[in-house]
Amino acid sequence: MPEKDGERKAYITVFLSLIFLCILSLLLLLAESAYIAGERYAFQMAAASSLDSVMSQYHRELWEKYRILLLDLSEEEIKEQYQTYMEKNAFADTEGFLLQSIQAVDEGGYWIEKEIGEYMKYGIWTLDWDEEGVQEIEEEIAGAKQLSQIAEKYADCTKEALKLENIVRKLEKSFDKENRYGEEAERGIQDKKESQVEKAAEKYKKENASVQKLLQKYEKIAETMRNKLEGREEAKEREESYENWEEVSSWASEEVLSYDSYVELEGERYQEIVELVKQSESNCLMLQTAAELAKQAQEAERDDEDEEGSEGEDVFWSEAEDALSGYSKLEMELERTEGDEEKAELLEQAKEWLDGEGLGLLLGKDVAISESRYQGENLPSSQKTERTRKKADLAILTAIQMSAYIQAYFPSYLDGGSKNQKTDKHSLQYEMEYVLAGENTDKENLKQAAKQIWLLRSGFNLLHLYQDGQKRGEAEQLAQIILGSGGLAPFSPILTFFILTVWAAAEGLMDVRSLLREEKVPLWKKREDWKLSLEEVLQLGEREARKQLEGGSGQEKGEKGAKGRDYEEYLSLLLLLQERREKVYRMMDLMQMNIQKEQKGFQISNCLYFLRMEVSGKKEHFFFAHRFADKSFLLTARVEKAY
């Protein structure tokens, strides 16, 4: 049956309606998808913006004092504030999770060092060295300290050797006395004088007891010296690991080898001494027997004084003479020093004073030293956790930049609070010294810093003495005066080395004294820069000379225009060689100490450098809503932020 015109038009209307509905649904779906994408993008932006807002609450005092950005908030405070900022960004009912955080103390202080490095890029600094020259100066400093340590090690052995030589001289005198007493006893027997024989035997016995004690001292000192020399091989292996060992050893190898020769010959001499002491003891026993027989001869003489031609007395005297048949004179064939004992004693006393009370010259009564002490706990440098032990692979800062930062933001003994802030707000006043030494009192930090500078200066001074033929000749001449014509042959270069070591240490003490008086001291000295003569070094062994020297230890200022490096520059040199982690953690110690003066309970270990968060929330669909379906969709975002 043919279709009617009205029916055909209805088909078209329905078809167009369905097409329009599909197109409208597609458009609404696209709009809803765009809405969801926009909301998710806005949610991501809000999440990042909220984290930025949280991180903007960095610790203000840390920034103002040290240019360090760290967040001092707990996890709950971070979540709470993050939620607040999300609400302000039109996203309520969200929930945030802290996925990861990096603390200031993590990875060996790497992140603090990174922050300092970023800041130092844009700072204006006057650096004493450039990148190319720093390696060379580090090697020079390491070499000087190393040579000073080697010299000090062998100086201790030389002091023991000097004691041995002194004992040998005493043994020689004792043996001479025993020989005289033996001769007196022999004459007494020949002259039949019982009292003379008895007195001589008694004196010999007393002197033999002294010889036995001297032998015991000799053995003890020799053992001490050998023990010190045995530890030398292990130390030498460590020293050879330095790149500059070859250069340093070129100066000291001759003297070091002399110790081996001395020890070998000293062992031979010891055997001779033991044989002589045994002979002395044997002689003593023979003299005691002869004295007893002489006494019996005297008694026999009194008993038979009325009898003429008594043979009893003669028998006893004959037996007394026979008792000494095995007696032998103690022939001193030992090689021993026969020179100026007074100068040797002065040299030893000067060394003893330098090792003991010498630092008192630097920190004398006239020098004002801070009594500040830190008594707190939980310092970053004392924390040993898995997080702090882990170390970053790359050091961000160069040693030069770190030294420049420390010098700029941490006061020293001579600073007086002119850096960055007043030192009355600091727990410790000598902060550069603390970074170097790590003690809890200013006095001890200054003492340790001065010792390290002293060690450094002693090494450079010793190198100068080796290069200066005139001064080295003076030391060799003094060694010859002390030794005289005797002594073991290898002891001459050993004693020369000891004299040069003492001279370098004494000059180093004067250098540190000058630095503490705000004078400058050149790293490599010229002859005109030298302060002490060898005669003045020997005078340090005299109490009166030391008192006079200590009397001028005030803190009067020296010439600032002089060439060389000042006290803080020497501290910076030492900081160049300090282990990176130790340096950074002690800097954090100081930051924590000083902020705790105004903010009790502050712990830099709780401060955060990096945050990674995950946040989730819901948003209602704009076009799509159905009673049987969820009217909202899930929004999630992961954001992270570091300073």
C-alpha positions as CSV (number, residue, x, y, z in Angstrom):
1,M,0.0,0.0,0.0
2,P,1.5,3.4,-0.9
3,E,2.8,5.6,2.0
4,K,1.1,8.8,2.8
5,D,3.0,12.2,2.7
6,G,2.5,12.9,6.4
7,E,4.0,9.5,7.5
8,R,7.1,10.2,5.4
9,K,7.6,13.6,7.2
10,A,7.3,12.0,10.7
11,Y,10.2,9.7,9.9
12,I,12.4,12.6,9.1
13,T,11.4,14.4,12.3
14,V,12.2,11.4,14.4
15,F,15.5,10.9,12.6
16,L,16.6,14.5,13.0
17,S,15.5,14.4,16.7
18,L,17.7,11.3,17.3
19,I,20.6,12.9,15.5
20,F,20.2,16.1,17.5
21,L,20.0,14.1,20.8
22,C,23.2,12.3,19.9
23,I,25.0,15.5,19.0
24,L,23.7,17.2,22.1
25,S,24.9,14.2,24.3
26,L,28.3,14.3,22.6
27,L,28.6,18.0,23.2
28,L,27.5,17.6,26.9
29,L,30.0,14.7,27.2
30,L,32.7,16.8,25.8
31,A,31.8,19.7,28.1
32,E,31.8,17.3,31.1
33,S,35.1,15.9,30.1
34,A,36.5,19.4,29.7
35,Y,35.1,20.3,33.0
36,I,36.7,17.2,34.7
37,A,40.0,17.9,33.0
38,G,39.9,21.5,34.0
39,E,39.1,20.6,37.6
40,R,41.9,18.1,37.7
41,Y,44.3,20.7,36.3
42,A,43.0,23.3,38.8
43,F,43.3,20.6,41.5
44,Q,46.9,20.0,40.5
45,M,47.7,23.7,40.4
46,A,46.0,24.1,43.8
47,A,48.0,21.2,45.3
48,A,51.3,22.7,44.0
49,S,50.3,26.2,45.1
50,S,49.3,25.0,48.6
51,L,52.6,23.2,48.9
52,D,54.4,26.4,47.8
53,S,52.5,28.2,50.5
54,V,53.5,25.7,53.1
55,M,57.1,25.9,52.1
56,S,57.0,29.7,52.2
57,Q,56.8,29.4,56.0
58,Y,60.6,28.7,56.1
59,H,62.4,29.5,59.4
60,R,63.0,33.2,59.2
61,E,65.9,33.4,61.6
62,L,67.8,30.7,59.8
63,W,67.5,32.7,56.6
64,E,68.4,36.1,58.2
65,K,71.5,34.7,60.0
66,Y,72.8,32.1,57.6
67,R,70.9,32.4,54.3
68,I,69.5,28.8,54.8
69,L,65.9,27.9,53.9
70,L,64.4,25.1,56.0
71,L,60.9,24.3,57.1
72,D,60.4,23.8,60.8
73,L,57.0,22.2,61.0
74,S,55.8,18.8,62.2
75,E,54.0,16.3,59.9
76,E,50.6,17.1,61.5
77,E,51.2,20.9,61.2
78,I,52.1,20.4,57.5
79,K,48.9,18.4,56.8
80,E,46.8,21.0,58.7
81,Q,48.2,24.0,56.9
82,Y,48.1,22.2,53.6
83,Q,44.4,21.5,54.1
84,T,43.9,25.2,54.9
85,Y,45.5,26.3,51.7
86,M,43.6,23.8,49.7
87,E,40.3,25.2,51.0
88,K,41.4,28.7,50.1
89,N,42.0,27.4,46.6
90,A,38.3,26.2,46.5
91,F,39.0,22.6,47.2
92,A,37.4,21.6,50.5
93,D,37.2,18.1,51.9
94,T,40.6,17.1,50.7
95,E,43.0,14.8,52.4
96,G,46.8,15.1,52.1
97,F,49.4,12.5,52.8
98,L,53.1,13.1,53.3
99,L,54.9,10.6,51.1
100,Q,58.5,11.7,51.6
101,S,60.5,14.3,53.4
102,I,64.2,15.1,53.5
103,Q,65.7,16.5,56.7
104,A,68.6,19.0,56.9
105,V,70.8,16.3,58.5
106,D,70.1,13.6,55.9
107,E,72.8,12.2,53.6
108,G,75.8,13.7,55.4
109,G,74.5,17.2,55.3
110,Y,74.4,17.2,51.5
111,W,71.3,19.3,51.2
112,I,72.5,22.0,53.5
113,E,75.7,22.1,51.4
114,K,73.6,22.3,48.3
115,E,71.7,25.3,49.6
116,I,74.9,27.1,50.6
117,G,76.2,26.4,47.1
118,E,73.1,27.9,45.5
119,Y,73.5,31.0,47.6
120,M,77.2,31.3,47.0
121,K,76.6,31.4,43.3
122,Y,75.1,34.8,43.6
123,G,77.2,36.2,46.5
124,I,80.1,38.6,46.0
125,W,83.1,37.0,47.7
126,T,86.8,37.7,47.8
127,L,88.4,34.4,47.5
128,D,92.1,33.9,48.4
129,W,92.6,31.1,45.8
130,D,91.1,30.1,42.5
131,E,89.9,26.6,41.5
132,E,93.2,25.8,39.8
133,G,95.4,26.8,42.6
134,V,93.5,25.2,45.5
135,Q,94.7,21.6,44.7
136,E,98.3,22.8,44.8
137,I,97.9,24.6,48.1
138,E,96.0,21.7,49.6
139,E,98.9,19.4,48.8
140,E,101.4,21.9,50.3
141,I,99.4,22.1,53.5
142,A,99.0,18.3,53.7
143,G,102.7,17.9,53.1
144,A,103.7,20.4,55.7
145,K,101.4,18.8,58.3
146,Q,102.6,15.4,57.4
147,L,106.3,16.3,57.7
148,S,105.6,17.9,61.0
149,Q,103.9,14.7,62.3
150,I,106.8,12.6,61.0
151,A,109.3,14.9,62.7
152,E,107.4,14.8,65.9
153,K,107.2,11.0,65.8
154,Y,111.0,10.7,65.4
155,A,111.6,13.5,67.9
156,D,110.0,11.4,70.5
157,C,112.4,8.6,69.5
158,T,115.3,10.9,69.7
159,K,114.4,12.0,73.2
160,E,114.6,8.4,74.2
161,A,117.9,8.0,72.4
162,L,119.3,11.0,74.3
163,K,118.2,9.4,77.5
164,L,120.1,6.3,76.5
165,E,123.2,8.3,75.7
166,N,122.9,9.9,79.1
167,I,122.7,6.5,80.8
168,V,125.7,5.3,78.9
169,R,127.7,8.3,80.3
170,K,126.5,7.5,83.8
171,L,127.4,3.9,83.3
172,E,130.9,5.0,82.2
173,K,131.3,7.0,85.4
174,S,130.0,4.2,87.5
175,F,132.4,1.7,85.9
176,D,135.3,4.1,86.5
177,K,134.4,4.4,90.1
178,E,134.2,0.6,90.4
179,N,137.6,0.3,88.9
180,R,139.0,2.7,91.5
181,Y,137.3,0.8,94.3
182,G,138.7,-2.4,93.0
183,E,142.2,-0.9,92.9
184,E,141.8,0.3,96.4
185,A,140.8,-3.2,97.6
186,E,143.9,-4.7,95.8
187,R,146.2,-2.2,97.5
188,G,144.5,-2.8,100.8
189,I,145.2,-6.6,100.5
190,Q,148.8,-5.9,99.6
191,D,149.2,-3.6,102.5
192,K,147.2,-5.9,104.7
193,K,144.7,-3.1,105.7
194,E,141.4,-4.7,106.5
195,S,139.5,-1.5,106.8
196,Q,140.6,-0.3,103.4
197,V,139.5,-3.5,101.8
198,E,136.2,-3.5,103.6
199,K,135.4,0.2,102.7
200,A,136.4,-0.4,99.0
201,A,134.2,-3.5,98.9
202,E,131.2,-1.6,100.4
203,K,131.6,1.2,98.0
204,Y,131.8,-1.2,95.1
205,K,128.6,-2.9,96.3
206,K,126.8,0.4,96.5
207,E,128.0,1.4,93.0
208,N,127.1,-2.0,91.6
209,A,123.5,-1.4,92.8
210,S,123.4,1.9,90.9
211,V,124.8,0.1,87.8
212,Q,121.9,-2.5,88.1
213,K,119.4,0.3,88.3
214,L,120.9,2.1,85.3
215,L,120.8,-1.1,83.3
216,Q,117.1,-1.5,84.1
217,K,116.4,2.1,83.0
218,Y,118.4,1.5,79.9
219,E,116.4,-1.6,79.0
220,K,113.1,0.2,79.7
221,I,114.0,3.3,77.6
222,A,115.4,1.1,74.8
223,E,112.2,-0.9,74.7
224,T,110.1,2.3,74.6
225,M,112.2,3.6,71.7
226,R,111.9,0.3,69.8
227,N,108.1,0.3,70.3
228,K,107.8,3.8,68.9
229,L,110.0,2.8,65.9
230,E,108.0,-0.3,65.3
231,G,104.8,1.8,65.0
232,R,106.7,3.8,62.4
233,E,106.2,1.2,59.6
234,E,102.4,1.2,59.9
235,A,102.4,5.0,60.0
236,K,104.7,5.1,57.0
237,E,102.3,3.0,55.0
238,R,99.6,5.6,55.7
239,E,101.9,8.4,54.8
240,E,102.8,6.8,51.5
241,S,99.1,7.0,50.5
242,Y,99.5,10.7,50.2
243,E,100.3,12.0,46.8
244,N,102.9,14.3,48.2
245,W,104.7,11.7,50.2
246,E,107.5,11.4,47.7
247,E,108.3,15.1,48.0
248,V,108.1,15.1,51.8
249,S,110.2,11.9,52.1
250,S,113.0,13.5,50.0
251,W,113.7,15.8,52.9
252,A,113.5,13.2,55.7
253,S,114.6,9.9,54.2
254,E,118.3,10.3,55.1
255,E,117.4,11.0,58.8
256,V,114.8,8.2,58.9
257,L,117.4,5.7,57.6
258,S,119.8,6.8,60.3
259,Y,117.4,5.6,62.9
260,D,117.6,2.1,61.5
261,S,121.4,2.1,61.7
262,Y,121.3,3.6,65.2
263,V,118.9,0.9,66.5
264,E,121.1,-1.8,65.0
265,L,124.3,-0.5,66.5
266,E,122.5,0.3,69.8
267,G,121.6,-3.3,70.0
268,E,125.2,-4.3,69.7
269,R,126.2,-1.8,72.4
270,Y,123.5,-3.1,74.7
271,Q,125.0,-6.6,74.6
272,E,128.4,-5.1,75.5
273,I,126.8,-3.2,78.4
274,V,125.1,-6.4,79.7
275,E,128.5,-8.2,79.6
276,L,130.1,-5.4,81.6
277,V,127.3,-5.3,84.1
278,K,127.7,-9.1,84.6
279,Q,131.4,-8.7,85.1
280,S,130.7,-5.8,87.6
281,E,128.4,-8.1,89.5
282,S,131.0,-10.9,89.5
283,N,133.7,-8.4,90.7
284,C,131.4,-7.3,93.5
285,L,131.0,-10.8,94.8
286,M,134.7,-11.4,94.7
287,L,135.4,-8.2,96.6
288,Q,132.8,-9.2,99.2
289,T,134.6,-12.5,99.6
290,A,138.0,-10.8,99.8
291,A,136.6,-8.3,102.4
292,E,135.3,-11.2,104.5
293,L,138.7,-12.9,104.4
294,A,140.5,-9.7,105.2
295,K,138.2,-9.4,108.3
296,Q,139.1,-12.9,109.3
297,A,142.8,-12.1,108.8
298,Q,142.4,-9.1,111.1
299,E,140.7,-11.3,113.8
300,A,143.4,-13.9,113.4
301,E,146.0,-11.1,113.9
302,R,144.3,-10.0,117.2
303,D,144.1,-13.6,118.4
304,D,147.7,-14.4,117.7
305,E,149.2,-11.0,118.5
306,D,151.2,-12.6,121.4
307,E,152.5,-15.3,119.1
308,E,155.5,-14.5,117.0
309,G,155.7,-15.8,113.4
310,S,152.0,-16.6,113.2
311,E,151.0,-18.1,109.9
312,G,147.1,-17.8,110.3
313,E,147.1,-14.2,109.4
314,D,149.2,-14.7,106.3
315,V,146.9,-17.6,105.2
316,F,143.8,-15.4,105.2
317,W,145.5,-12.6,103.4
318,S,146.8,-15.1,100.8
319,E,143.2,-16.4,100.4
320,A,141.9,-12.9,100.0
321,E,144.4,-12.2,97.3
322,D,143.4,-15.5,95.6
323,A,139.7,-14.5,95.9
324,L,140.5,-11.6,93.5
325,S,142.3,-13.8,91.0
326,G,139.2,-13.7,88.7
327,Y,138.7,-9.9,89.1
328,S,139.0,-8.0,85.9
329,K,139.0,-4.3,85.3
330,L,135.9,-2.9,83.4
331,E,137.3,-1.7,80.1
332,M,134.9,0.8,78.5
333,E,135.0,0.1,74.8
334,L,131.5,1.6,74.3
335,E,130.9,4.4,71.8
336,R,129.3,7.2,73.8
337,T,128.8,10.9,73.7
338,E,131.5,12.9,75.3
339,G,130.4,16.5,74.4
340,D,128.6,19.4,76.0
341,E,126.1,17.8,78.4
342,E,124.7,21.2,79.4
343,K,123.6,22.0,75.9
344,A,122.1,18.6,75.5
345,E,120.1,19.1,78.7
346,L,118.9,22.6,77.6
347,L,117.8,21.1,74.3
348,E,115.8,18.4,76.0
349,Q,114.3,20.8,78.4
350,A,113.3,23.2,75.6
351,K,111.6,20.3,73.8
352,E,109.8,19.2,77.0
353,W,108.6,22.7,77.6
354,L,107.3,23.0,74.0
355,D,105.5,19.7,74.3
356,G,104.0,20.6,77.7
357,E,103.6,24.2,78.8
358,G,104.5,25.9,75.5
359,L,100.9,26.5,74.5
360,G,100.6,28.5,77.7
361,L,102.7,31.2,75.9
362,L,99.9,31.5,73.4
363,L,97.1,31.5,75.9
364,G,98.8,33.4,78.7
365,K,97.3,35.5,81.6
366,D,97.3,38.6,79.5
367,V,95.2,37.1,76.7
368,A,91.5,37.5,77.2
369,I,89.8,34.2,76.4
370,S,86.0,33.6,76.3
371,E,84.7,31.3,79.0
372,S,81.6,30.4,76.9
373,R,80.5,26.8,77.2
374,Y,77.7,24.9,75.5
375,Q,75.9,22.3,77.6
376,G,73.0,21.3,75.4
377,E,72.3,17.9,73.8
378,N,71.1,16.5,70.5
379,L,73.5,18.3,68.3
380,P,73.5,17.2,64.6
381,S,77.1,16.2,64.8
382,S,76.3,13.7,67.5
383,Q,73.4,12.0,65.7
384,K,74.2,8.6,64.2
385,T,71.3,7.3,62.2
386,E,70.8,5.5,58.9
387,R,69.6,8.8,57.4
388,T,72.7,10.7,58.5
389,R,75.2,8.0,57.6
390,K,74.0,7.9,54.0
391,K,76.2,10.1,51.9
392,A,75.5,11.8,48.6
393,D,77.7,10.9,45.7
394,L,78.5,14.4,44.7
395,A,79.8,17.3,46.8
396,I,78.1,20.5,45.6
397,L,80.5,23.0,47.2
398,T,84.2,23.4,46.5
399,A,86.4,23.5,49.6
400,I,87.1,27.2,48.7
401,Q,83.5,28.2,48.7
402,M,82.8,26.4,52.0
403,S,85.8,28.1,53.7
404,A,84.6,31.5,52.3
405,Y,81.1,30.9,53.7
406,I,82.4,29.8,57.1
407,Q,84.7,32.9,57.3
408,A,81.7,35.1,56.4
409,Y,79.1,33.8,58.8
410,F,81.0,32.4,61.8
411,P,83.1,34.6,64.1
412,S,86.6,33.6,65.3
413,Y,88.8,34.5,68.2
414,L,89.9,37.8,66.6
415,D,86.5,38.7,65.1
416,G,84.9,40.3,68.1
417,G,81.3,39.8,66.7
418,S,81.7,42.0,63.5
419,K,80.4,39.2,61.3
420,N,76.7,39.1,60.5
421,Q,75.5,39.4,64.1
422,K,76.6,40.2,67.6
423,T,78.4,37.4,69.4
424,D,76.5,38.0,72.6
425,K,73.7,36.1,71.0
426,H,75.9,33.1,70.3
427,S,76.4,30.1,72.6
428,L,80.1,30.0,71.6
429,Q,82.2,33.0,70.6
430,Y,84.9,31.2,68.6
431,E,82.8,29.5,66.0
432,M,85.4,29.0,63.2
433,E,87.5,27.3,65.9
434,Y,84.5,25.1,66.8
435,V,84.0,24.0,63.2
436,L,87.7,22.9,63.2
437,A,87.9,21.4,66.7
438,G,84.3,20.5,67.8
439,E,84.8,21.0,71.5
440,N,82.1,22.4,73.8
441,T,84.1,25.3,75.2
442,D,85.7,28.4,73.6
443,K,88.9,27.9,75.5
444,E,89.4,24.3,74.3
445,N,88.4,25.1,70.7
446,L,90.9,28.0,70.6
447,K,93.6,25.7,72.1
448,Q,93.0,22.9,69.5
449,A,92.9,25.4,66.7
450,A,96.2,27.0,67.9
451,K,97.7,23.5,68.1
452,Q,96.7,22.7,64.5
453,I,98.1,26.0,63.2
454,W,101.3,25.3,65.3
455,L,101.6,21.9,63.7
456,L,101.1,23.4,60.2
457,R,103.6,26.2,60.8
458,S,106.2,23.8,62.3
459,G,106.0,21.7,59.1
460,F,106.6,24.7,56.8
461,N,109.4,25.9,59.1
462,L,111.1,22.6,59.0
463,L,111.0,22.6,55.2
464,H,112.6,26.1,55.3
465,L,115.3,24.9,57.7
466,Y,116.2,22.0,55.3
467,Q,116.4,24.4,52.4
468,D,118.5,27.0,54.3
469,G,122.0,25.6,54.3
470,Q,123.3,28.1,56.9
471,K,120.7,27.2,59.5
472,R,121.1,23.5,58.8
473,G,124.9,23.9,59.2
474,E,124.3,25.6,62.6
475,A,122.2,22.6,63.7
476,E,124.9,20.1,62.6
477,Q,127.5,22.1,64.5
478,L,125.4,22.0,67.6
479,A,124.9,18.3,67.2
480,Q,128.7,17.8,67.0
481,I,129.2,20.0,70.1
482,I,126.7,17.8,72.1
483,L,128.2,14.5,70.8
484,G,131.8,15.5,71.1
485,S,134.3,13.0,69.6
486,G,132.3,9.9,70.7
487,G,128.9,8.5,70.2
488,L,127.4,6.1,67.7
489,A,128.0,7.3,64.2
490,P,124.4,7.3,63.1
491,F,123.4,9.4,66.1
492,S,124.8,12.6,64.5
493,P,122.2,13.0,61.8
494,I,119.5,11.9,64.2
495,L,120.5,14.6,66.7
496,T,120.7,17.1,63.8
497,F,117.2,16.2,62.8
498,F,116.0,16.5,66.4
499,I,117.6,20.0,66.7
500,L,115.9,21.1,63.5
501,T,112.5,19.8,64.7
502,V,112.8,21.6,68.0
503,W,113.9,24.8,66.2
504,A,111.0,24.6,63.7
505,A,108.5,24.0,66.6
506,A,109.8,26.9,68.6
507,E,109.6,29.2,65.5
508,G,106.1,27.8,64.9
509,L,105.1,28.8,68.4
510,M,106.3,32.4,67.7
511,D,104.3,32.3,64.5
512,V,101.0,31.4,66.2
513,R,101.7,33.9,68.9
514,S,102.0,36.6,66.1
515,L,98.8,35.4,64.5
516,L,96.9,35.7,67.7
517,R,98.2,39.3,68.0
518,E,96.6,40.1,64.6
519,E,100.0,40.0,62.7
520,K,100.5,38.2,59.5
521,V,102.9,35.2,58.8
522,P,103.9,34.1,55.3
523,L,103.2,30.5,54.4
524,W,106.7,30.1,52.9
525,K,109.2,32.1,54.9
526,K,112.3,33.9,53.7
527,R,115.5,34.2,55.7
528,E,114.5,37.8,56.8
529,D,111.1,36.5,58.1
530,W,112.8,34.1,60.6
531,K,112.4,35.1,64.3
532,L,114.4,32.8,66.5
533,S,118.1,32.0,66.4
534,L,119.3,28.6,67.5
535,E,120.8,30.1,70.7
536,E,117.4,31.6,71.6
537,V,115.8,28.1,71.1
538,L,118.3,26.7,73.6
539,Q,117.4,29.4,76.1
540,L,113.8,28.0,76.1
541,G,115.3,25.3,78.3
542,E,116.0,27.9,81.0
543,R,113.2,28.8,83.3
544,E,114.1,32.5,83.5
545,A,114.3,32.9,79.8
546,R,110.8,31.3,79.4
547,K,109.4,33.7,82.1
548,Q,110.7,36.7,80.2
549,L,109.2,35.3,77.0
550,E,105.8,34.6,78.6
551,G,105.8,38.1,80.1
552,G,105.4,39.6,76.6
553,S,102.5,37.4,75.6
554,G,99.9,40.2,75.6
555,Q,97.3,40.7,73.0
556,E,98.8,43.9,71.5
557,K,98.2,44.3,67.9
558,G,100.9,43.8,65.3
559,E,101.5,45.2,61.9
560,K,98.4,44.6,59.7
561,G,100.2,45.7,56.6
562,A,102.8,43.0,56.8
563,K,103.0,40.3,54.1
564,G,101.6,36.9,54.7
565,R,98.3,35.4,55.9
566,D,96.4,36.3,59.0
567,Y,94.9,34.1,61.7
568,E,91.5,33.5,60.0
569,E,93.2,32.7,56.7
570,Y,95.2,30.0,58.4
571,L,92.0,28.6,59.9
572,S,90.6,28.6,56.4
573,L,93.6,26.7,55.1
574,L,93.0,24.0,57.8
575,L,89.3,23.9,56.9
576,L,90.3,23.1,53.3
577,L,91.6,19.7,54.5
578,Q,88.8,19.0,56.9
579,E,86.4,16.1,56.2
580,R,83.3,17.5,54.4
581,R,80.7,15.8,56.5
582,E,82.3,16.8,59.8
583,K,82.5,20.4,58.6
584,V,78.9,20.7,57.6
585,Y,77.5,19.0,60.7
586,R,79.5,21.3,63.0
587,M,78.1,24.3,61.1
588,M,74.6,23.0,61.8
589,D,75.6,22.6,65.4
590,L,76.3,26.3,65.6
591,M,73.1,27.2,63.8
592,Q,71.1,25.2,66.3
593,M,73.0,26.5,69.3
594,N,72.5,30.1,68.4
595,I,68.8,29.9,67.4
596,Q,68.1,28.0,70.7
597,K,69.2,31.2,72.5
598,E,65.8,32.8,71.3
599,Q,63.8,29.7,70.4
600,K,64.0,27.0,73.1
601,G,63.7,23.5,71.8
602,F,64.7,24.2,68.3
603,Q,66.3,21.2,66.5
604,I,67.7,21.6,63.1
605,S,67.4,17.9,62.6
606,N,63.6,18.4,62.6
607,C,63.8,21.0,59.8
608,L,62.9,19.9,56.3
609,Y,64.5,20.6,53.0
610,F,62.1,18.7,50.7
611,L,58.5,17.5,50.8
612,R,56.6,15.1,48.5
613,M,52.8,14.9,49.1
614,E,49.8,13.2,47.7
615,V,46.4,14.8,48.0
616,S,42.9,13.5,47.1
617,G,39.4,15.0,47.0
618,K,36.0,14.8,45.3
619,K,34.1,17.2,43.0
620,E,30.5,16.9,41.7
621,H,29.8,16.4,38.0
622,F,28.5,19.5,36.3
623,F,26.2,17.9,33.7
624,F,26.0,14.3,34.8
625,A,24.0,13.4,38.0
626,H,21.9,10.3,38.6
627,R,20.3,8.8,41.6
628,F,21.8,5.4,40.8
629,A,25.3,6.7,40.1
630,D,28.0,8.6,42.0
631,K,27.5,12.3,41.6
632,S,31.1,13.1,42.1
633,F,34.5,12.1,40.7
634,L,37.9,11.6,42.3
635,L,40.7,14.0,42.1
636,T,44.3,13.1,43.0
637,A,47.6,14.9,42.7
638,R,51.2,14.3,43.6
639,V,53.4,17.3,44.2
640,E,56.9,17.9,45.5
641,K,58.9,20.9,46.5
642,A,62.5,21.6,47.6
643,Y,64.2,24.8,48.6
